[in-house]
PDB file of C-alpha atoms and ligand atoms in Angstrom:
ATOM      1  CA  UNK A  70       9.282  -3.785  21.369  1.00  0.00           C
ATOM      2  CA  UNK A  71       6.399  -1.916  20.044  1.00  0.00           C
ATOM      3  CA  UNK A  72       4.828  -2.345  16.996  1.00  0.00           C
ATOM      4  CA  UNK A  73       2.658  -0.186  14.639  1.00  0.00           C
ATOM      5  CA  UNK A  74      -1.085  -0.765  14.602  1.00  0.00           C
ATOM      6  CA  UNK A  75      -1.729  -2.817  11.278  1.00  0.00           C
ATOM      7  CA  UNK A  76      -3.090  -1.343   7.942  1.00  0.00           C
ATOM      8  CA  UNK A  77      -5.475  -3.281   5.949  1.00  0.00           C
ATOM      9  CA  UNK A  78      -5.705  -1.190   2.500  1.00  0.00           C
ATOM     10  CA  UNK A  79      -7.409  -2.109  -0.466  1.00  0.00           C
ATOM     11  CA  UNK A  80      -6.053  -1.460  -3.699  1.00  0.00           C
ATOM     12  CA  UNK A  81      -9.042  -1.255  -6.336  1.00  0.00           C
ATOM     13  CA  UNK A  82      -7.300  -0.081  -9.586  1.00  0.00           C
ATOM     14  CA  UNK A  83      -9.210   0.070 -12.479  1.00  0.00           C
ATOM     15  CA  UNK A  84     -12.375  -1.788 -10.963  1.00  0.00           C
ATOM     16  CA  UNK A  85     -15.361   0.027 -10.169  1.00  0.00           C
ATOM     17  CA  UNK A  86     -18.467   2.201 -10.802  1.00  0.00           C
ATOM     18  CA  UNK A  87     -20.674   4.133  -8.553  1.00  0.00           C
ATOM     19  CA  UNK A  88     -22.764   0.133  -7.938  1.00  0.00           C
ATOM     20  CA  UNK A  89     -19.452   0.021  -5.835  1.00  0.00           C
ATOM     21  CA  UNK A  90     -20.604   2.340  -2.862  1.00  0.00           C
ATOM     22  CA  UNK A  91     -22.651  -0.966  -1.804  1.00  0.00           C
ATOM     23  CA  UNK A  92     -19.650  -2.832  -0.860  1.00  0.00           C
ATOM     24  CA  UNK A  93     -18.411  -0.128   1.170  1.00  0.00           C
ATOM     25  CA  UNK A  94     -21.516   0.257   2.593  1.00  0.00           C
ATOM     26  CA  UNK A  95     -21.380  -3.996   3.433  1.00  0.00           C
ATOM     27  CA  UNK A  96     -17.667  -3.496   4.856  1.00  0.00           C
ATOM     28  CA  UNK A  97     -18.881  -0.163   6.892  1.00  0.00           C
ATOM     29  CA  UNK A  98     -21.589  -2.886   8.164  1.00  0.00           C
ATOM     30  CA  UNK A  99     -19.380  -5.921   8.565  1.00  0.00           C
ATOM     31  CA  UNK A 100     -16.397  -3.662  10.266  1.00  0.00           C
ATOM     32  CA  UNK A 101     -18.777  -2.086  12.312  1.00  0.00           C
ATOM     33  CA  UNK A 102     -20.788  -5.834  14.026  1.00  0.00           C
ATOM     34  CA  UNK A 103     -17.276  -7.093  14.138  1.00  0.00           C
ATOM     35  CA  UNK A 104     -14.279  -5.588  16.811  1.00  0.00           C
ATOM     36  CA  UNK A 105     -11.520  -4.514  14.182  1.00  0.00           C
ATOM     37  CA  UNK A 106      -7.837  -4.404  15.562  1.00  0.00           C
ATOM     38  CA  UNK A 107      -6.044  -2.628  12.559  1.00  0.00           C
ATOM     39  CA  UNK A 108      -6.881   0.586  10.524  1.00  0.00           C
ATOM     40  CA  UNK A 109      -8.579  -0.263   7.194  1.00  0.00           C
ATOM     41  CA  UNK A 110      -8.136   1.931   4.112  1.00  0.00           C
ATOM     42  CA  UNK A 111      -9.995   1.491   0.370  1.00  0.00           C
ATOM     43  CA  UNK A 112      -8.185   3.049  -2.343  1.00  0.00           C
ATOM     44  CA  UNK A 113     -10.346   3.518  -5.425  1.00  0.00           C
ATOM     45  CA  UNK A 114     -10.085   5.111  -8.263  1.00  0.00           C
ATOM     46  CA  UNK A 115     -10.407   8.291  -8.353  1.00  0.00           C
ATOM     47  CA  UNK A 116     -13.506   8.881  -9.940  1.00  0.00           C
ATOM     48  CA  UNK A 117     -15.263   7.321  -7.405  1.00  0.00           C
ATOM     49  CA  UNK A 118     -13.525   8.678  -4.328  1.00  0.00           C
ATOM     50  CA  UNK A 119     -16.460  11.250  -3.528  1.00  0.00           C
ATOM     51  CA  UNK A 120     -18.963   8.832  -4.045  1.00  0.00           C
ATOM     52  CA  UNK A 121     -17.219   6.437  -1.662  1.00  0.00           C
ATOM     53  CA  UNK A 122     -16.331   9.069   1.468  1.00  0.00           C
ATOM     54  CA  UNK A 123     -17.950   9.639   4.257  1.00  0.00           C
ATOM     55  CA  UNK A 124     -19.018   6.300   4.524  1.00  0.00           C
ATOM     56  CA  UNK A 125     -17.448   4.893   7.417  1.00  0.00           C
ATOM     57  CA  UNK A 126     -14.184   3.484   5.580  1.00  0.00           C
ATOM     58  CA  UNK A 127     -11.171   5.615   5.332  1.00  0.00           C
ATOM     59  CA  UNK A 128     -10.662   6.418   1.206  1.00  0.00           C
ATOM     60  CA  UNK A 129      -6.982   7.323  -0.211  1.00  0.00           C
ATOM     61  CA  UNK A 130      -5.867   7.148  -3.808  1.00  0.00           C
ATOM     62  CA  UNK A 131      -3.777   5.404  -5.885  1.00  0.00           C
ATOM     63  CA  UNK A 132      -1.504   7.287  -7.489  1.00  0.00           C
ATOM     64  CA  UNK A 133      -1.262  11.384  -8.102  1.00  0.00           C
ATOM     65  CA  UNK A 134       0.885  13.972 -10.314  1.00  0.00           C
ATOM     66  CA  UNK A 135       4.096  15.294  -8.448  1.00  0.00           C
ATOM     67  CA  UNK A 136       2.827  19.124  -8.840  1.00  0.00           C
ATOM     68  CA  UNK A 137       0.231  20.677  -6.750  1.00  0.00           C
ATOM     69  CA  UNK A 138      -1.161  22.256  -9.811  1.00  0.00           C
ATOM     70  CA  UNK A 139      -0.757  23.497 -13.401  1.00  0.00           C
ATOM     71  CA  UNK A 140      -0.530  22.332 -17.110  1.00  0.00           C
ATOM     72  CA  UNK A 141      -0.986  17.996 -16.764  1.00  0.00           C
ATOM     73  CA  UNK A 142      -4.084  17.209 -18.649  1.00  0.00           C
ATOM     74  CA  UNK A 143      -5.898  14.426 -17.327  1.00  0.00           C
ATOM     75  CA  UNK A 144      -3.515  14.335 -13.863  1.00  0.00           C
ATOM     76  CA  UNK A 145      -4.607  14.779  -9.966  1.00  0.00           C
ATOM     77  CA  UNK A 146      -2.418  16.814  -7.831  1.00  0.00           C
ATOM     78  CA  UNK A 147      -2.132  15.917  -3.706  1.00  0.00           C
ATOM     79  CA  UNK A 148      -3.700  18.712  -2.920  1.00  0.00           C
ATOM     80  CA  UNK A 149      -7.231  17.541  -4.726  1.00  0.00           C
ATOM     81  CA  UNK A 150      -6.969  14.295  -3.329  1.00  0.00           C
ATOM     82  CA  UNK A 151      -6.781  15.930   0.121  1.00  0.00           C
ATOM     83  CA  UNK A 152      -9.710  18.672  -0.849  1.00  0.00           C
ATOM     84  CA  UNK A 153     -11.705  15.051  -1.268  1.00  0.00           C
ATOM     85  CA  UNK A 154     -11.187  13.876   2.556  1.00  0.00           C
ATOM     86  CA  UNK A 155      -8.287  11.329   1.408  1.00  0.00           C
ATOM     87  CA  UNK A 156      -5.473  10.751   3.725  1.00  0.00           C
ATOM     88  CA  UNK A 157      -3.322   8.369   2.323  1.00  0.00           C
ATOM     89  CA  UNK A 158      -2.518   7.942  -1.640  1.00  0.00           C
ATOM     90  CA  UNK A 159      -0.556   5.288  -3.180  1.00  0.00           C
ATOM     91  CA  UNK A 160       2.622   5.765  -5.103  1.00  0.00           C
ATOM     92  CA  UNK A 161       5.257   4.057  -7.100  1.00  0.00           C
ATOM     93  CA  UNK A 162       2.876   0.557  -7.615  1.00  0.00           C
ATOM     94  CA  UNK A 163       4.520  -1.672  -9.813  1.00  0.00           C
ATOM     95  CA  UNK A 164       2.328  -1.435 -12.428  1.00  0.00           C
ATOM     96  CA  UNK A 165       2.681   2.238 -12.260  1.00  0.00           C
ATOM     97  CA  UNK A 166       6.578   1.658 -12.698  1.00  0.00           C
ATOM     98  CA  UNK A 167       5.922  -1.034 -15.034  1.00  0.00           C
ATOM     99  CA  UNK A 168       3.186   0.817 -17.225  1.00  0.00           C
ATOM    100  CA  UNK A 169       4.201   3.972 -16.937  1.00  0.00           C
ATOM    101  CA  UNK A 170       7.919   3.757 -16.725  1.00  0.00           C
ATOM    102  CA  UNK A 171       8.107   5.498 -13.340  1.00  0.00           C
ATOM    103  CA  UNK A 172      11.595   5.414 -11.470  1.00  0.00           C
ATOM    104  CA  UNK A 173      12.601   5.850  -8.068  1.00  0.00           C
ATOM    105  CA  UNK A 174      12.914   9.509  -8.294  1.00  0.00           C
ATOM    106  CA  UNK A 175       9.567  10.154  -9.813  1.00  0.00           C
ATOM    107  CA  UNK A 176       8.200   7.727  -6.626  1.00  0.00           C
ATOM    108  CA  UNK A 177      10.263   9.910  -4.183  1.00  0.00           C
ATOM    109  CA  UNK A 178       9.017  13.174  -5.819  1.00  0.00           C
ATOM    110  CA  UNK A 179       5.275  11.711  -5.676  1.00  0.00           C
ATOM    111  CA  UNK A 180       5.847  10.831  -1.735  1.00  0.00           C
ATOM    112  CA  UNK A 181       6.963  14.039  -1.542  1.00  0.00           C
ATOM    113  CA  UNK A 182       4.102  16.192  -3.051  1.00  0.00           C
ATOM    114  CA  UNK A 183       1.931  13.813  -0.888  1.00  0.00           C
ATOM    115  CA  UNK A 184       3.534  14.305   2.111  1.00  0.00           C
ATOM    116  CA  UNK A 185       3.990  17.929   2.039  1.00  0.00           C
ATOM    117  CA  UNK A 186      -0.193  18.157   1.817  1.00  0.00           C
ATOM    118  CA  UNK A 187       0.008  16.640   5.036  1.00  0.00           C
ATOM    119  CA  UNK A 188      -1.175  12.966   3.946  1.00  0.00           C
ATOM    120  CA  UNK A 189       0.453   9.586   3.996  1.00  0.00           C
ATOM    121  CA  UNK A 190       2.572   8.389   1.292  1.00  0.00           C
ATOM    122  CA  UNK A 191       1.893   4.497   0.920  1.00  0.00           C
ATOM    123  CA  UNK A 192       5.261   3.708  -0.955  1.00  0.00           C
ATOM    124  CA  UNK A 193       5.184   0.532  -3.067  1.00  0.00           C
ATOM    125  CA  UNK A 194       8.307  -1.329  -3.435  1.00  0.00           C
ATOM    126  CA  UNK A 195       9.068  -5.042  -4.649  1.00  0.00           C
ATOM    127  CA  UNK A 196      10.899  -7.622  -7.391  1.00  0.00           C
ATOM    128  CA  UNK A 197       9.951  -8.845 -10.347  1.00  0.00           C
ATOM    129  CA  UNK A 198      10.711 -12.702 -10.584  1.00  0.00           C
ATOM    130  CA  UNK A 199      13.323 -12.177 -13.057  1.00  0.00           C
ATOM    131  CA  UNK A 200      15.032 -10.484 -10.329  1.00  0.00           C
ATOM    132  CA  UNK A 201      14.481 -12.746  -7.809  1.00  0.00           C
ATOM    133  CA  UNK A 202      15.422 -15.933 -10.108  1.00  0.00           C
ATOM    134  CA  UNK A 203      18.939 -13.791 -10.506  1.00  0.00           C
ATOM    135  CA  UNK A 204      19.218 -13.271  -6.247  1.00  0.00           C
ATOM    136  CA  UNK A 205      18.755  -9.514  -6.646  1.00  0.00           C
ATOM    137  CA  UNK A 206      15.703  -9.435  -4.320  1.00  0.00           C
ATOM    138  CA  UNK A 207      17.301  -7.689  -1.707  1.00  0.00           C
ATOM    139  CA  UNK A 208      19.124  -5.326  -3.738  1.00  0.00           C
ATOM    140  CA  UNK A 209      16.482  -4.106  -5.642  1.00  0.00           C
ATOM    141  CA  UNK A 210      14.161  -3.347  -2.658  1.00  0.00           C
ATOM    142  CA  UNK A 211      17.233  -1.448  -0.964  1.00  0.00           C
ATOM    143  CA  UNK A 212      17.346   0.338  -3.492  1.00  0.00           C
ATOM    144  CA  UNK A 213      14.018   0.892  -4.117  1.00  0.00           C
ATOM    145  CA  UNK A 214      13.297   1.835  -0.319  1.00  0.00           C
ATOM    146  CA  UNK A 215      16.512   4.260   0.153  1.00  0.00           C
ATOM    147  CA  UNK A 216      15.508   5.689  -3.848  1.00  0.00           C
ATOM    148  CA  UNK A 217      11.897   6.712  -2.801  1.00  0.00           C
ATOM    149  CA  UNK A 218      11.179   8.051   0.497  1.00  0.00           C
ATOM    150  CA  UNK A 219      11.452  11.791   0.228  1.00  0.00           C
ATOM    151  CA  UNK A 220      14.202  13.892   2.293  1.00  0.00           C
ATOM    152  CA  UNK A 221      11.846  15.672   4.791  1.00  0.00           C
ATOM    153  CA  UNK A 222       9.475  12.545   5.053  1.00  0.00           C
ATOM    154  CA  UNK A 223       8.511  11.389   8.683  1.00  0.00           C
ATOM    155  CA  UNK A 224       7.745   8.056  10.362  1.00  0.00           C
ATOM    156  CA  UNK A 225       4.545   9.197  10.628  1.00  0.00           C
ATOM    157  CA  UNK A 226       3.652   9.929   6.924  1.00  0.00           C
ATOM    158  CA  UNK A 227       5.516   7.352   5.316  1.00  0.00           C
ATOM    159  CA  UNK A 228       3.830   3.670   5.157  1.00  0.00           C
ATOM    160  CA  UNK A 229       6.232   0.636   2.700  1.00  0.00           C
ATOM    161  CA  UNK A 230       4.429  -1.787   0.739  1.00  0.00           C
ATOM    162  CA  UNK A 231       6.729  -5.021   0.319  1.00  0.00           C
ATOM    163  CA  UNK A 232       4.756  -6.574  -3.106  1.00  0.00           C
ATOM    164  CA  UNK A 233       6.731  -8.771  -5.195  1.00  0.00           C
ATOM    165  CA  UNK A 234       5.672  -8.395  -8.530  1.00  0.00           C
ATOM    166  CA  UNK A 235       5.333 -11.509  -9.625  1.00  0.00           C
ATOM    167  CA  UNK A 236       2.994 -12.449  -6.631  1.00  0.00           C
ATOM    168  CA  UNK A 237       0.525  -9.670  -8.086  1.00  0.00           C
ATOM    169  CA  UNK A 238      -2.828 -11.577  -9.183  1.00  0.00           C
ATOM    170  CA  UNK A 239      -1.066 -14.849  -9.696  1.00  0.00           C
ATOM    171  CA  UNK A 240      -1.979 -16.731  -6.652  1.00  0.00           C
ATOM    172  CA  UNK A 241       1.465 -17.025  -5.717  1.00  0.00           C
ATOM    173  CA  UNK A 242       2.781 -16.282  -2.783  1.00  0.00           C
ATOM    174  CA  UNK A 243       6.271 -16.288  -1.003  1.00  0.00           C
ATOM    175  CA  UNK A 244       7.263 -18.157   1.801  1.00  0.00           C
ATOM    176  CA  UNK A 245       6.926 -17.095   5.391  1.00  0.00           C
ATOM    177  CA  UNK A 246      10.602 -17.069   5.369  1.00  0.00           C
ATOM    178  CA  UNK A 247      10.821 -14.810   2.364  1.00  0.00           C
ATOM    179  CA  UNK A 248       8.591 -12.471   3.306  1.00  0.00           C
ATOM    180  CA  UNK A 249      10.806 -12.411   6.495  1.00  0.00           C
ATOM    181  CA  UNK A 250      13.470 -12.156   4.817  1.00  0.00           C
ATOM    182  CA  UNK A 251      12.780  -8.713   3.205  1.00  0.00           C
ATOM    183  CA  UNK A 252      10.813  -7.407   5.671  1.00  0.00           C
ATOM    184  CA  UNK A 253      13.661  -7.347   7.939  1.00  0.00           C
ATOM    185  CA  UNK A 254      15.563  -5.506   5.823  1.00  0.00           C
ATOM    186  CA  UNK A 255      13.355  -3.046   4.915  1.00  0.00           C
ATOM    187  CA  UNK A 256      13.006  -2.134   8.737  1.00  0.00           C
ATOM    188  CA  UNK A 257      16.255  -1.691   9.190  1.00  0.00           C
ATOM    189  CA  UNK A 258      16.595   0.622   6.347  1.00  0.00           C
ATOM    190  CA  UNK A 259      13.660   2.708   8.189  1.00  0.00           C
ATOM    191  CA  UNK A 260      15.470   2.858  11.522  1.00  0.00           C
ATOM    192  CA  UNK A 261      18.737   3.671   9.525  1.00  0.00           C
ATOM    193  CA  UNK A 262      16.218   6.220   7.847  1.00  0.00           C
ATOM    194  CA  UNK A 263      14.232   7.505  11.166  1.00  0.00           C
ATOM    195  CA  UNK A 264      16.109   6.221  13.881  1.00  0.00           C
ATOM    196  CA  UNK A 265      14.321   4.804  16.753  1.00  0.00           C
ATOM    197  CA  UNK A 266      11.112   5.986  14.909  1.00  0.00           C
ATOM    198  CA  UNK A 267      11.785   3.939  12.124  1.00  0.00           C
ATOM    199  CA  UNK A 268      10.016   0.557  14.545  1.00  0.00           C
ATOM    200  CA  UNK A 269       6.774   2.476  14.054  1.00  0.00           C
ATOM    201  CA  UNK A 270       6.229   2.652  10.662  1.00  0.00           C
ATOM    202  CA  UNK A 271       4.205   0.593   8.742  1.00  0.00           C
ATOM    203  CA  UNK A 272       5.465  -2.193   6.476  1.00  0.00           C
ATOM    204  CA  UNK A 273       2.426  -3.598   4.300  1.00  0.00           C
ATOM    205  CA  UNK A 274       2.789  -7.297   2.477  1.00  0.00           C
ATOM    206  CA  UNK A 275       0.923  -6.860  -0.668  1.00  0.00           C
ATOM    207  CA  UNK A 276       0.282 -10.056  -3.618  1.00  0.00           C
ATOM    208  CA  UNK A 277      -1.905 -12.519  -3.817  1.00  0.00           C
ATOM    209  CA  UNK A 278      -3.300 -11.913  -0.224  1.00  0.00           C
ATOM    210  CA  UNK A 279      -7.046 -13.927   0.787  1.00  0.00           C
ATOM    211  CA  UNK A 280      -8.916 -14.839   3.787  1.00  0.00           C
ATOM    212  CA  UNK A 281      -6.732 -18.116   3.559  1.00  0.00           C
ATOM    213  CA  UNK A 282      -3.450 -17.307   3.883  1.00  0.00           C
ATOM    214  CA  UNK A 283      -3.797 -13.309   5.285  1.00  0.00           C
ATOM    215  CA  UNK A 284      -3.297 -15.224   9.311  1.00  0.00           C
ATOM    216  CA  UNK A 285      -0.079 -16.764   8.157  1.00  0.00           C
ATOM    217  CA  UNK A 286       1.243 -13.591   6.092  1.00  0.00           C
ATOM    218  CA  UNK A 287       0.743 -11.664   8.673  1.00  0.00           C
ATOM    219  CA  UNK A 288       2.073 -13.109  11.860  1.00  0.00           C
ATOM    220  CA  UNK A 289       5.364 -13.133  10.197  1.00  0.00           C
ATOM    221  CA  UNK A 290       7.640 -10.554  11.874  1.00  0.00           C
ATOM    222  CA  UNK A 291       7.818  -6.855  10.895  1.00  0.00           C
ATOM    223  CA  UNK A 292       4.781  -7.212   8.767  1.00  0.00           C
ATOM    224  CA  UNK A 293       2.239  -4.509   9.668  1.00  0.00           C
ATOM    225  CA  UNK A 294      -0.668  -5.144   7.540  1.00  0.00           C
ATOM    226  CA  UNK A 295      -1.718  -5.482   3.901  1.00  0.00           C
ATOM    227  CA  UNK A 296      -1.950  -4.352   0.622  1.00  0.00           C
ATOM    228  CA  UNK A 297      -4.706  -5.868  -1.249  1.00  0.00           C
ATOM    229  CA  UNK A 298      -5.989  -5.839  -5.020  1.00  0.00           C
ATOM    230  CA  UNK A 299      -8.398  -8.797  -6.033  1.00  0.00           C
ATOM    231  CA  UNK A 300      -9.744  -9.698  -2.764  1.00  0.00           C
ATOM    232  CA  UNK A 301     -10.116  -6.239  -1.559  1.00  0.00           C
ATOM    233  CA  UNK A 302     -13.455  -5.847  -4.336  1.00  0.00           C
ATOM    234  CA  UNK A 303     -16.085  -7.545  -2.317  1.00  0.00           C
ATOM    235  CA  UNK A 304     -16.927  -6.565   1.141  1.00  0.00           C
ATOM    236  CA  UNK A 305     -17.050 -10.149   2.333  1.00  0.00           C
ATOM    237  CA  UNK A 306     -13.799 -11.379   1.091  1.00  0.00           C
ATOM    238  CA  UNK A 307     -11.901  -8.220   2.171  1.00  0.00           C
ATOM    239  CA  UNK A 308     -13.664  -8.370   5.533  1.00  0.00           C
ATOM    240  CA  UNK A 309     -12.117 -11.973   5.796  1.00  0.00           C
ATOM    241  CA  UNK A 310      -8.352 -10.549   5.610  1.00  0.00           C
ATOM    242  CA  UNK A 311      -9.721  -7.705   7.965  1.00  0.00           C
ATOM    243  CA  UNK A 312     -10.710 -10.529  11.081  1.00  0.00           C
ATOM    244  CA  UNK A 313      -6.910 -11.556  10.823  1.00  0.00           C
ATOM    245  CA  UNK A 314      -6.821  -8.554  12.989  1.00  0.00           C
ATOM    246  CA  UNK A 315      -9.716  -9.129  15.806  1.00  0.00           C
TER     247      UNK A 315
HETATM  248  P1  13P B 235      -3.517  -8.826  -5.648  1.00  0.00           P
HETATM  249  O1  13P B 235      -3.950  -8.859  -4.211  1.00  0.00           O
HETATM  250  O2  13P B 235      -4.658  -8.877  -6.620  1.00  0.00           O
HETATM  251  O3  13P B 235      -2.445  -9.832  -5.930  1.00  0.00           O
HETATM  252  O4  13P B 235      -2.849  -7.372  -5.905  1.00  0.00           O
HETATM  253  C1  13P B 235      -1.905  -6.904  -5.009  1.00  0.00           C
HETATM  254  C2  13P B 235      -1.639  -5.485  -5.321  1.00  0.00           C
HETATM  255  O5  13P B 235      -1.057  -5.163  -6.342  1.00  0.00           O
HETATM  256  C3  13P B 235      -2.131  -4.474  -4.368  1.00  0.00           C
HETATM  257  O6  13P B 235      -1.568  -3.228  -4.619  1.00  0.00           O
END
């Protein structure tokens, strides 16, 4: 059966001023000695997204406002994340639901304004351990993966990441089995979604993921790539999760 070609994205968040374009400069270097088998994507924020272009690495965002343009003081549309050279952007993170209070239907109508600029929605889905403790894991990311991905969206502009929320920045980590566990649901969902399309599209595992365990994360089944936040800062430690992939 084939699979997707992997996506290695790093997920900066609120980390980073313009002393960061030397670690994209080091992963440019690294990526480049090295023979890379995946796609590799920085998301920073988006004040240093110019700065951080044209470099070699591919730059998205991490978030944007569901209109194109208008009256949203201090928001980014789509469409000025694409006039900066990003292709993929980064919506519904947790701690966008979480801090922000953003549902399903405000992810599906940011995947949407996304997608209809012609870039790649990077939809985030994933329990918190409250959920989990209660055996809802697999409810919640049905209904987080049928709630967000937009009508008209494609295989090919729609990327899931699987990140259980309480494996964000804690160090801890589901098992192999877990991560199975979901990740085989959410591709059937995307073949119920897309049809036969639906084996091509990406499914990211995103929390807690290093150099140590990224090998083991992700030879487990149906997971195409990752989602990273900590180790995604320094060139060096990103680049280890990166060589997974040679
Ligand atoms: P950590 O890799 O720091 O756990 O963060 C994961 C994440 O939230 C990426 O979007």
């Amino acid at each position: 059966m084939a699979a997707p070609k992997a996506l290695v994205a790093g997920n900066w968040k609120m980390n980073g001023l313009t002393a960061s374009v030397d670690q994209i400069e080091k992963l440019n270097a690294l990526v480049t000695e090295g023979s890379v088998g995946c796609d590799i994507l920085i998301c920073p924020p988006a004040t240093l997204i110019s700065a951080l272009s044209g470099k070699g690495i591919d730059i998205g965002a991490q978030d944007c406002h569901m209109n194109v343009s208008g009256a949203h003081t201090g928001d980014i549309s789509a469409a000025m994340l694409k006039d900066l050279g990003c292709h993929y952007v980064i919506v519904g993170h947790s701690e966008r639901r979480a801090d922000h209070g953003e549902t399903n239907d405000t992810v599906k109508a940011k995947a949407k304004a996304v997608q209809e600029q012609g870039l790649t929605a990077i939809i985030c889905v994933g329990e918190t351990d409250e959920e989990r403790e209660k055996g809802e894991t697999l409810d919640v990311v049905t209904s987080q993966v049928v709630g967000s991905i937009p009508e008209n969206a494609s295989a090919d502009n729609t990327v899931i990441a699987y990140e259980p929320v309480w494996a964000i920045g804690t160090g801890k980590v589901p098992t192999t089995n877990d991560v199975a566990e979901v990740h085989a649901v959410i591709r059937s969902l995307l073949l119920d979604r897309f049809g036969d399309a639906g084996e091509m599209v990406r499914i990211q595992y995103g929390g807690s993921v290093k150099a140590s365990n990224a090998s083991e994360l992700m030879s487990v089944a149906n997971v195409n790539g990752a989602l990273v936040g900590g180790a995604s800062l320094k060139a060096e430690d990103f680049y280890g999760i990166i060589k997974t992939y040679q």
